[in-house]
């Protein structure tokens, strides 16, 4: 029987983490058996210049700052080439909201990558970026997405969602898009056949009811479109940010992860985060509902800017999954297994 919002909030507040983990693991096993997947890809942050100036972000820099950068196209292509040479199948290109770049800049980037490395899937640009591209170009979100799709964009990552509750968003990122904007971009992407993932970042001081409100937005949109491939929960990394504060506990993260598996009954995959939690907690997520451990991340800059840094390799990932009693498998962007170990 489907969990209600009130039941989910109660579980987040009072649920025993071990009991929740057991229930979430049962659901994971029912869906996927013992297979746990990961992907080999690279995050390419093409610029750190951003007009949004989110209080929770340690990566951005203001327009005109000495440490601002925009990667040359040759360097972006070289990074994609290194990814392909390392056995990667996907790149995730994301950046700050740069005020001077037209939509044609992104179209040219996508075409250059697609033409030179046709085997690499381009899973890139957050909803925040997409909306800004559309507004700057003076065209609709759908026209923007179709132009990017024609140039080579395959799917959208779920970044920029944070907590899909405007009260929270106004506190942590008042210049960033609000809840309905994020949902609109995703709805439109799904409409034109461009699937995506969905994310949630916890630890901003949001209430448990607000976490569930976020999950309900995703569950409801999934009922409408069926376009979300996976749901990914991260924890806010306060280091070097204007927002500051303390990291939420691993128990809070694990309890929330388990509830997402139980609540998100119409989203296939739940991803555990070793990137923000470290390898050992990442491994434990496999007993709390996660069937995927995301990417080994040949490059990652945003979480690292907040002072959190962990290293991963294919061998380490395989050992991590086996150590949890699971069967490791490399997947592609669509979560299809392409190699078992």
mmCIF file of C-alpha atoms in Angstrom:
data_model
loop_
_atom_site.group_PDB
_atom_site.id
_atom_site.type_symbol
_atom_site.label_atom_id
_atom_site.label_comp_id
_atom_site.label_asym_id
_atom_site.label_seq_id
_atom_site.Cartn_x
_atom_site.Cartn_y
_atom_site.Cartn_z
ATOM 1 C CA UNK A 1 0.000 0.000 0.000
ATOM 2 C CA UNK A 2 1.347 3.413 -1.010
ATOM 3 C CA UNK A 3 2.817 5.622 1.726
ATOM 4 C CA UNK A 4 0.963 8.871 2.369
ATOM 5 C CA UNK A 5 2.759 12.169 2.922
ATOM 6 C CA UNK A 6 1.833 12.108 6.611
ATOM 7 C CA UNK A 7 3.112 8.542 7.039
ATOM 8 C CA UNK A 8 6.386 9.387 5.307
ATOM 9 C CA UNK A 9 6.930 12.467 7.485
ATOM 10 C CA UNK A 10 6.275 10.367 10.574
ATOM 11 C CA UNK A 11 8.814 7.769 9.439
ATOM 12 C CA UNK A 12 11.405 10.489 8.818
ATOM 13 C CA UNK A 13 10.799 11.897 12.284
ATOM 14 C CA UNK A 14 10.324 8.780 14.385
ATOM 15 C CA UNK A 15 11.185 5.775 12.228
ATOM 16 C CA UNK A 16 13.861 3.391 13.460
ATOM 17 C CA UNK A 17 16.698 3.555 10.890
ATOM 18 C CA UNK A 18 17.401 -0.176 11.037
ATOM 19 C CA UNK A 19 13.747 -1.107 10.524
ATOM 20 C CA UNK A 20 13.469 1.384 7.683
ATOM 21 C CA UNK A 21 16.644 0.060 6.123
ATOM 22 C CA UNK A 22 15.358 -3.486 6.284
ATOM 23 C CA UNK A 23 12.065 -2.536 4.624
ATOM 24 C CA UNK A 24 13.804 -0.477 1.919
ATOM 25 C CA UNK A 25 16.289 -3.269 1.258
ATOM 26 C CA UNK A 26 13.445 -5.741 0.815
ATOM 27 C CA UNK A 27 11.931 -3.469 -1.825
ATOM 28 C CA UNK A 28 15.301 -3.025 -3.551
ATOM 29 C CA UNK A 29 15.864 -6.788 -3.663
ATOM 30 C CA UNK A 30 12.374 -7.360 -5.043
ATOM 31 C CA UNK A 31 13.149 -5.022 -7.927
ATOM 32 C CA UNK A 32 16.788 -5.746 -8.688
ATOM 33 C CA UNK A 33 17.950 -8.883 -6.897
ATOM 34 C CA UNK A 34 21.602 -8.555 -5.918
ATOM 35 C CA UNK A 35 22.739 -6.351 -8.817
ATOM 36 C CA UNK A 36 24.170 -2.940 -7.902
ATOM 37 C CA UNK A 37 25.196 -0.641 -10.720
ATOM 38 C CA UNK A 38 27.577 2.250 -11.291
ATOM 39 C CA UNK A 39 28.588 4.387 -14.253
ATOM 40 C CA UNK A 40 31.944 5.641 -15.472
ATOM 41 C CA UNK A 41 31.648 9.311 -16.388
ATOM 42 C CA UNK A 42 33.056 12.758 -15.810
ATOM 43 C CA UNK A 43 31.649 16.005 -14.464
ATOM 44 C CA UNK A 44 32.854 18.924 -16.564
ATOM 45 C CA UNK A 45 32.222 22.303 -14.961
ATOM 46 C CA UNK A 46 32.723 24.623 -17.912
ATOM 47 C CA UNK A 47 32.560 27.826 -15.834
ATOM 48 C CA UNK A 48 32.419 28.860 -12.180
ATOM 49 C CA UNK A 49 31.071 32.337 -12.990
ATOM 50 C CA UNK A 50 27.496 32.596 -11.747
ATOM 51 C CA UNK A 51 24.968 35.360 -11.260
ATOM 52 C CA UNK A 52 22.792 33.329 -8.864
ATOM 53 C CA UNK A 53 25.250 33.509 -5.920
ATOM 54 C CA UNK A 54 23.544 30.700 -3.976
ATOM 55 C CA UNK A 55 24.357 30.817 -0.274
ATOM 56 C CA UNK A 56 24.883 27.045 -0.082
ATOM 57 C CA UNK A 57 27.405 26.897 -2.947
ATOM 58 C CA UNK A 58 31.170 27.010 -2.442
ATOM 59 C CA UNK A 59 31.963 26.605 -6.134
ATOM 60 C CA UNK A 60 30.719 29.792 -7.794
ATOM 61 C CA UNK A 61 32.519 33.071 -8.191
ATOM 62 C CA UNK A 62 31.074 36.465 -9.098
ATOM 63 C CA UNK A 63 31.279 38.054 -12.514
ATOM 64 C CA UNK A 64 34.606 39.859 -12.836
ATOM 65 C CA UNK A 65 36.319 37.928 -10.022
ATOM 66 C CA UNK A 66 39.982 37.034 -10.502
ATOM 67 C CA UNK A 67 39.342 33.326 -9.996
ATOM 68 C CA UNK A 68 36.551 33.175 -12.561
ATOM 69 C CA UNK A 69 37.082 30.890 -15.541
ATOM 70 C CA UNK A 70 35.456 29.673 -18.743
ATOM 71 C CA UNK A 71 37.041 26.528 -20.132
ATOM 72 C CA UNK A 72 38.271 26.772 -23.727
ATOM 73 C CA UNK A 73 36.414 24.434 -26.083
ATOM 74 C CA UNK A 74 39.613 22.497 -26.789
ATOM 75 C CA UNK A 75 39.978 21.744 -23.081
ATOM 76 C CA UNK A 76 36.377 20.582 -22.816
ATOM 77 C CA UNK A 77 36.893 18.243 -25.775
ATOM 78 C CA UNK A 78 40.144 16.960 -24.272
ATOM 79 C CA UNK A 79 38.305 16.100 -21.040
ATOM 80 C CA UNK A 80 35.659 14.211 -23.012
ATOM 81 C CA UNK A 81 38.394 12.358 -24.878
ATOM 82 C CA UNK A 82 40.068 11.338 -21.615
ATOM 83 C CA UNK A 83 36.701 10.058 -20.392
ATOM 84 C CA UNK A 84 36.222 7.911 -23.489
ATOM 85 C CA UNK A 85 39.783 6.577 -23.215
ATOM 86 C CA UNK A 86 39.139 5.569 -19.591
ATOM 87 C CA UNK A 87 36.096 3.510 -20.556
ATOM 88 C CA UNK A 88 33.578 6.208 -19.689
ATOM 89 C CA UNK A 89 30.222 6.317 -21.411
ATOM 90 C CA UNK A 90 28.807 9.668 -20.267
ATOM 91 C CA UNK A 91 29.713 13.265 -19.533
ATOM 92 C CA UNK A 92 27.771 15.558 -17.229
ATOM 93 C CA UNK A 93 28.424 19.169 -18.202
ATOM 94 C CA UNK A 94 27.261 21.790 -15.719
ATOM 95 C CA UNK A 95 28.348 25.272 -14.814
ATOM 96 C CA UNK A 96 27.470 28.523 -13.218
ATOM 97 C CA UNK A 97 24.903 30.860 -14.757
ATOM 98 C CA UNK A 98 27.258 32.825 -16.984
ATOM 99 C CA UNK A 99 25.631 36.062 -18.169
ATOM 100 C CA UNK A 100 27.520 36.400 -21.453
ATOM 101 C CA UNK A 101 27.005 33.043 -23.174
ATOM 102 C CA UNK A 102 24.308 32.703 -25.863
ATOM 103 C CA UNK A 103 22.436 29.478 -26.555
ATOM 104 C CA UNK A 104 24.582 28.990 -29.664
ATOM 105 C CA UNK A 105 27.625 28.547 -27.396
ATOM 106 C CA UNK A 106 26.029 25.457 -25.850
ATOM 107 C CA UNK A 107 24.775 24.156 -29.189
ATOM 108 C CA UNK A 108 28.279 24.408 -30.649
ATOM 109 C CA UNK A 109 29.726 22.645 -27.587
ATOM 110 C CA UNK A 110 27.253 19.781 -27.866
ATOM 111 C CA UNK A 111 27.793 19.333 -31.607
ATOM 112 C CA UNK A 112 31.554 19.329 -31.207
ATOM 113 C CA UNK A 113 31.362 16.597 -28.542
ATOM 114 C CA UNK A 114 28.818 14.531 -30.468
ATOM 115 C CA UNK A 115 30.769 14.720 -33.729
ATOM 116 C CA UNK A 116 34.132 13.847 -32.186
ATOM 117 C CA UNK A 117 32.973 11.331 -29.572
ATOM 118 C CA UNK A 118 29.697 9.796 -30.800
ATOM 119 C CA UNK A 119 29.834 6.976 -28.220
ATOM 120 C CA UNK A 120 29.683 9.415 -25.281
ATOM 121 C CA UNK A 121 26.202 10.215 -23.963
ATOM 122 C CA UNK A 122 25.731 13.874 -23.041
ATOM 123 C CA UNK A 123 23.718 13.970 -19.792
ATOM 124 C CA UNK A 124 24.035 17.640 -18.978
ATOM 125 C CA UNK A 125 22.695 21.031 -17.830
ATOM 126 C CA UNK A 126 20.479 21.532 -14.807
ATOM 127 C CA UNK A 127 16.956 22.912 -14.962
ATOM 128 C CA UNK A 128 18.382 26.186 -13.635
ATOM 129 C CA UNK A 129 20.682 26.451 -16.639
ATOM 130 C CA UNK A 130 17.963 25.477 -19.113
ATOM 131 C CA UNK A 131 15.584 28.164 -17.863
ATOM 132 C CA UNK A 132 18.334 30.793 -18.016
ATOM 133 C CA UNK A 133 19.261 29.771 -21.580
ATOM 134 C CA UNK A 134 15.603 30.157 -22.599
ATOM 135 C CA UNK A 135 15.158 33.538 -20.933
ATOM 136 C CA UNK A 136 18.401 34.917 -22.360
ATOM 137 C CA UNK A 137 17.492 33.699 -25.854
ATOM 138 C CA UNK A 138 13.905 34.971 -25.524
ATOM 139 C CA UNK A 139 12.363 31.631 -26.501
ATOM 140 C CA UNK A 140 10.309 28.963 -24.755
ATOM 141 C CA UNK A 141 11.727 26.210 -22.577
ATOM 142 C CA UNK A 142 10.520 23.650 -25.099
ATOM 143 C CA UNK A 143 12.233 25.383 -28.021
ATOM 144 C CA UNK A 144 15.422 25.638 -25.960
ATOM 145 C CA UNK A 145 15.369 21.948 -25.102
ATOM 146 C CA UNK A 146 14.603 20.932 -28.672
ATOM 147 C CA UNK A 147 17.535 22.972 -29.975
ATOM 148 C CA UNK A 148 19.874 21.423 -27.408
ATOM 149 C CA UNK A 149 18.458 17.972 -28.155
ATOM 150 C CA UNK A 150 19.085 18.467 -31.881
ATOM 151 C CA UNK A 151 22.663 19.459 -31.055
ATOM 152 C CA UNK A 152 23.308 16.291 -29.039
ATOM 153 C CA UNK A 153 21.871 16.634 -25.533
ATOM 154 C CA UNK A 154 20.465 13.242 -24.495
ATOM 155 C CA UNK A 155 19.104 13.723 -20.974
ATOM 156 C CA UNK A 156 19.032 16.061 -17.977
ATOM 157 C CA UNK A 157 20.573 15.577 -14.522
ATOM 158 C CA UNK A 158 18.392 16.449 -11.553
ATOM 159 C CA UNK A 159 20.611 19.167 -10.123
ATOM 160 C CA UNK A 160 19.205 22.483 -8.992
ATOM 161 C CA UNK A 161 16.295 20.898 -7.144
ATOM 162 C CA UNK A 162 17.770 21.147 -3.634
ATOM 163 C CA UNK A 163 14.489 21.228 -1.662
ATOM 164 C CA UNK A 164 11.442 21.859 -3.845
ATOM 165 C CA UNK A 165 9.750 24.109 -1.310
ATOM 166 C CA UNK A 166 9.821 27.831 -2.005
ATOM 167 C CA UNK A 167 10.183 28.771 1.676
ATOM 168 C CA UNK A 168 13.498 26.937 1.793
ATOM 169 C CA UNK A 169 14.598 28.095 -1.645
ATOM 170 C CA UNK A 170 14.128 31.756 -0.734
ATOM 171 C CA UNK A 171 16.410 31.272 2.267
ATOM 172 C CA UNK A 172 19.231 29.397 0.557
ATOM 173 C CA UNK A 173 19.139 30.668 -3.031
ATOM 174 C CA UNK A 174 16.759 33.609 -3.545
ATOM 175 C CA UNK A 175 18.070 34.327 -7.060
ATOM 176 C CA UNK A 176 17.637 30.730 -8.228
ATOM 177 C CA UNK A 177 14.579 29.257 -9.908
ATOM 178 C CA UNK A 178 11.647 28.354 -7.696
ATOM 179 C CA UNK A 179 9.838 25.046 -7.399
ATOM 180 C CA UNK A 180 7.363 25.364 -10.267
ATOM 181 C CA UNK A 181 10.111 26.508 -12.638
ATOM 182 C CA UNK A 182 12.186 23.395 -11.918
ATOM 183 C CA UNK A 183 9.178 21.134 -12.362
ATOM 184 C CA UNK A 184 8.217 22.903 -15.587
ATOM 185 C CA UNK A 185 11.643 22.311 -17.137
ATOM 186 C CA UNK A 186 11.506 18.618 -16.224
ATOM 187 C CA UNK A 187 7.927 18.227 -17.431
ATOM 188 C CA UNK A 188 8.867 19.806 -20.756
ATOM 189 C CA UNK A 189 11.978 17.657 -21.146
ATOM 190 C CA UNK A 190 9.955 14.508 -20.530
ATOM 191 C CA UNK A 191 7.334 15.706 -23.020
ATOM 192 C CA UNK A 192 9.894 15.751 -25.852
ATOM 193 C CA UNK A 193 11.321 12.354 -24.918
ATOM 194 C CA UNK A 194 14.285 13.596 -22.894
ATOM 195 C CA UNK A 195 14.417 11.639 -19.637
ATOM 196 C CA UNK A 196 16.123 12.842 -16.475
ATOM 197 C CA UNK A 197 17.042 12.091 -12.905
ATOM 198 C CA UNK A 198 15.724 13.848 -9.805
ATOM 199 C CA UNK A 199 17.716 14.948 -6.768
ATOM 200 C CA UNK A 200 17.102 16.156 -3.238
ATOM 201 C CA UNK A 201 19.641 17.885 -1.011
ATOM 202 C CA UNK A 202 18.949 17.635 2.731
ATOM 203 C CA UNK A 203 20.408 19.461 5.712
ATOM 204 C CA UNK A 204 19.371 23.069 5.042
ATOM 205 C CA UNK A 205 17.147 23.217 8.115
ATOM 206 C CA UNK A 206 14.083 22.085 6.205
ATOM 207 C CA UNK A 207 11.369 20.226 8.109
ATOM 208 C CA UNK A 208 10.633 16.563 7.556
ATOM 209 C CA UNK A 209 7.278 17.558 6.080
ATOM 210 C CA UNK A 210 9.153 19.723 3.558
ATOM 211 C CA UNK A 211 11.344 16.799 2.540
ATOM 212 C CA UNK A 212 8.197 14.799 1.899
ATOM 213 C CA UNK A 213 6.686 17.720 -0.013
ATOM 214 C CA UNK A 214 9.751 17.589 -2.268
ATOM 215 C CA UNK A 215 9.351 13.842 -2.779
ATOM 216 C CA UNK A 216 5.642 14.265 -3.489
ATOM 217 C CA UNK A 217 6.400 16.782 -6.251
ATOM 218 C CA UNK A 218 8.625 14.181 -7.907
ATOM 219 C CA UNK A 219 6.224 11.295 -7.372
ATOM 220 C CA UNK A 220 3.327 13.310 -8.791
ATOM 221 C CA UNK A 221 5.266 14.467 -11.860
ATOM 222 C CA UNK A 222 6.414 10.899 -12.426
ATOM 223 C CA UNK A 223 2.774 9.804 -12.444
ATOM 224 C CA UNK A 224 2.213 12.356 -15.192
ATOM 225 C CA UNK A 225 5.276 11.814 -17.388
ATOM 226 C CA UNK A 226 7.218 8.703 -16.350
ATOM 227 C CA UNK A 227 10.400 10.535 -17.257
ATOM 228 C CA UNK A 228 12.513 10.198 -14.102
ATOM 229 C CA UNK A 229 15.024 7.356 -14.224
ATOM 230 C CA UNK A 230 16.365 7.695 -10.693
ATOM 231 C CA UNK A 231 16.089 9.614 -7.433
ATOM 232 C CA UNK A 232 19.285 10.758 -5.720
ATOM 233 C CA UNK A 233 19.599 12.202 -2.214
ATOM 234 C CA UNK A 234 22.646 14.291 -1.290
ATOM 235 C CA UNK A 235 23.572 16.105 1.901
ATOM 236 C CA UNK A 236 24.407 19.804 2.069
ATOM 237 C CA UNK A 237 28.152 20.372 2.427
ATOM 238 C CA UNK A 238 28.506 23.597 4.458
ATOM 239 C CA UNK A 239 32.270 24.087 4.177
ATOM 240 C CA UNK A 240 33.368 27.346 2.516
ATOM 241 C CA UNK A 241 29.767 28.458 1.938
ATOM 242 C CA UNK A 242 27.979 31.668 2.943
ATOM 243 C CA UNK A 243 25.182 29.597 4.454
ATOM 244 C CA UNK A 244 27.496 27.612 6.743
ATOM 245 C CA UNK A 245 26.196 25.401 9.526
ATOM 246 C CA UNK A 246 26.802 21.755 10.357
ATOM 247 C CA UNK A 247 26.567 18.652 8.204
ATOM 248 C CA UNK A 248 23.497 16.568 8.807
ATOM 249 C CA UNK A 249 24.238 13.190 10.390
ATOM 250 C CA UNK A 250 24.777 9.975 8.486
ATOM 251 C CA UNK A 251 21.813 8.471 10.378
ATOM 252 C CA UNK A 252 19.590 11.265 9.106
ATOM 253 C CA UNK A 253 20.846 10.638 5.585
ATOM 254 C CA UNK A 254 20.325 6.863 5.829
ATOM 255 C CA UNK A 255 16.836 7.189 7.289
ATOM 256 C CA UNK A 256 15.899 9.630 4.524
ATOM 257 C CA UNK A 257 17.388 7.390 1.846
ATOM 258 C CA UNK A 258 15.343 4.422 3.055
ATOM 259 C CA UNK A 259 12.150 6.471 3.076
ATOM 260 C CA UNK A 260 12.791 7.649 -0.491
ATOM 261 C CA UNK A 261 12.918 4.004 -1.617
ATOM 262 C CA UNK A 262 9.627 3.276 0.121
ATOM 263 C CA UNK A 263 7.915 6.505 -0.967
ATOM 264 C CA UNK A 264 9.165 6.774 -4.558
ATOM 265 C CA UNK A 265 7.331 3.655 -5.683
ATOM 266 C CA UNK A 266 7.086 4.814 -9.294
ATOM 267 C CA UNK A 267 10.766 5.742 -9.735
ATOM 268 C CA UNK A 268 12.890 2.725 -10.607
ATOM 269 C CA UNK A 269 16.313 3.522 -9.210
ATOM 270 C CA UNK A 270 17.551 4.948 -5.911
ATOM 271 C CA UNK A 271 21.176 6.098 -5.848
ATOM 272 C CA UNK A 272 23.393 6.081 -2.777
ATOM 273 C CA UNK A 273 25.919 8.893 -2.370
ATOM 274 C CA UNK A 274 29.524 7.981 -1.635
ATOM 275 C CA UNK A 275 30.517 11.430 -2.943
ATOM 276 C CA UNK A 276 29.134 13.316 0.063
ATOM 277 C CA UNK A 277 29.134 10.458 2.591
ATOM 278 C CA UNK A 278 32.386 8.635 1.940
ATOM 279 C CA UNK A 279 33.006 5.057 0.876
ATOM 280 C CA UNK A 280 31.821 3.258 4.009
ATOM 281 C CA UNK A 281 28.491 5.054 4.315
ATOM 282 C CA UNK A 282 28.157 4.723 0.554
ATOM 283 C CA UNK A 283 28.532 0.976 0.990
ATOM 284 C CA UNK A 284 25.931 0.951 3.765
ATOM 285 C CA UNK A 285 23.393 2.612 1.464
ATOM 286 C CA UNK A 286 23.208 -0.724 -0.348
ATOM 287 C CA UNK A 287 21.423 -2.079 2.724
ATOM 288 C CA UNK A 288 19.091 0.930 2.932
ATOM 289 C CA UNK A 289 17.380 0.784 -0.447
ATOM 290 C CA UNK A 290 20.016 1.959 -2.937
ATOM 291 C CA UNK A 291 20.554 -0.174 -6.049
ATOM 292 C CA UNK A 292 23.049 2.192 -7.673
ATOM 293 C CA UNK A 293 26.174 4.004 -6.482
ATOM 294 C CA UNK A 294 26.325 6.588 -9.233
ATOM 295 C CA UNK A 295 29.621 7.444 -10.855
ATOM 296 C CA UNK A 296 33.246 6.798 -10.048
ATOM 297 C CA UNK A 297 33.587 10.471 -11.115
ATOM 298 C CA UNK A 298 36.771 10.956 -13.083
ATOM 299 C CA UNK A 299 36.380 14.622 -12.129
ATOM 300 C CA UNK A 300 34.197 16.466 -9.597
ATOM 301 C CA UNK A 301 34.558 20.083 -8.499
ATOM 302 C CA UNK A 302 31.419 21.350 -6.782
ATOM 303 C CA UNK A 303 31.401 19.119 -3.686
ATOM 304 C CA UNK A 304 35.195 19.368 -3.541
ATOM 305 C CA UNK A 305 34.948 23.171 -3.344
ATOM 306 C CA UNK A 306 33.002 22.730 -0.088
ATOM 307 C CA UNK A 307 35.903 20.783 1.413
ATOM 308 C CA UNK A 308 34.575 17.241 0.898
ATOM 309 C CA UNK A 309 36.751 15.005 -1.218
ATOM 310 C CA UNK A 310 36.776 11.244 -1.734
ATOM 311 C CA UNK A 311 38.531 9.273 -4.455
ATOM 312 C CA UNK A 312 37.068 6.347 -6.354
ATOM 313 C CA UNK A 313 38.211 3.923 -9.041
ATOM 314 C CA UNK A 314 36.524 1.091 -10.901
ATOM 315 C CA UNK A 315 38.406 -1.471 -8.793
ATOM 316 C CA UNK A 316 37.503 0.295 -5.550
ATOM 317 C CA UNK A 317 33.854 0.529 -6.622
ATOM 318 C CA UNK A 318 33.732 -3.182 -7.476
ATOM 319 C CA UNK A 319 35.294 -4.092 -4.129
ATOM 320 C CA UNK A 320 32.850 -1.787 -2.319
ATOM 321 C CA UNK A 321 29.824 -3.433 -3.919
ATOM 322 C CA UNK A 322 31.144 -6.965 -3.411
ATOM 323 C CA UNK A 323 31.937 -6.126 0.191
ATOM 324 C CA UNK A 324 28.234 -5.417 0.700
ATOM 325 C CA UNK A 325 27.348 -8.858 -0.651
ATOM 326 C CA UNK A 326 26.098 -7.493 -3.950
ATOM 327 C CA UNK A 327 26.995 -8.128 -7.591
ATOM 328 C CA UNK A 328 28.681 -5.127 -9.271
ATOM 329 C CA UNK A 329 27.743 -4.088 -12.782
ATOM 330 C CA UNK A 330 28.671 -1.134 -14.957
ATOM 331 C CA UNK A 331 25.659 0.618 -16.497
ATOM 332 C CA UNK A 332 24.971 3.235 -19.104
ATOM 333 C CA UNK A 333 22.951 6.450 -18.773
ATOM 334 C CA UNK A 334 19.679 4.559 -19.236
ATOM 335 C CA UNK A 335 20.601 2.152 -16.401
ATOM 336 C CA UNK A 336 21.156 -0.740 -18.797
ATOM 337 C CA UNK A 337 23.865 -3.141 -17.627
ATOM 338 C CA UNK A 338 26.777 -3.145 -20.076
ATOM 339 C CA UNK A 339 29.332 -5.135 -18.054
ATOM 340 C CA UNK A 340 29.253 -7.438 -15.049
ATOM 341 C CA UNK A 341 32.220 -8.205 -12.805
#
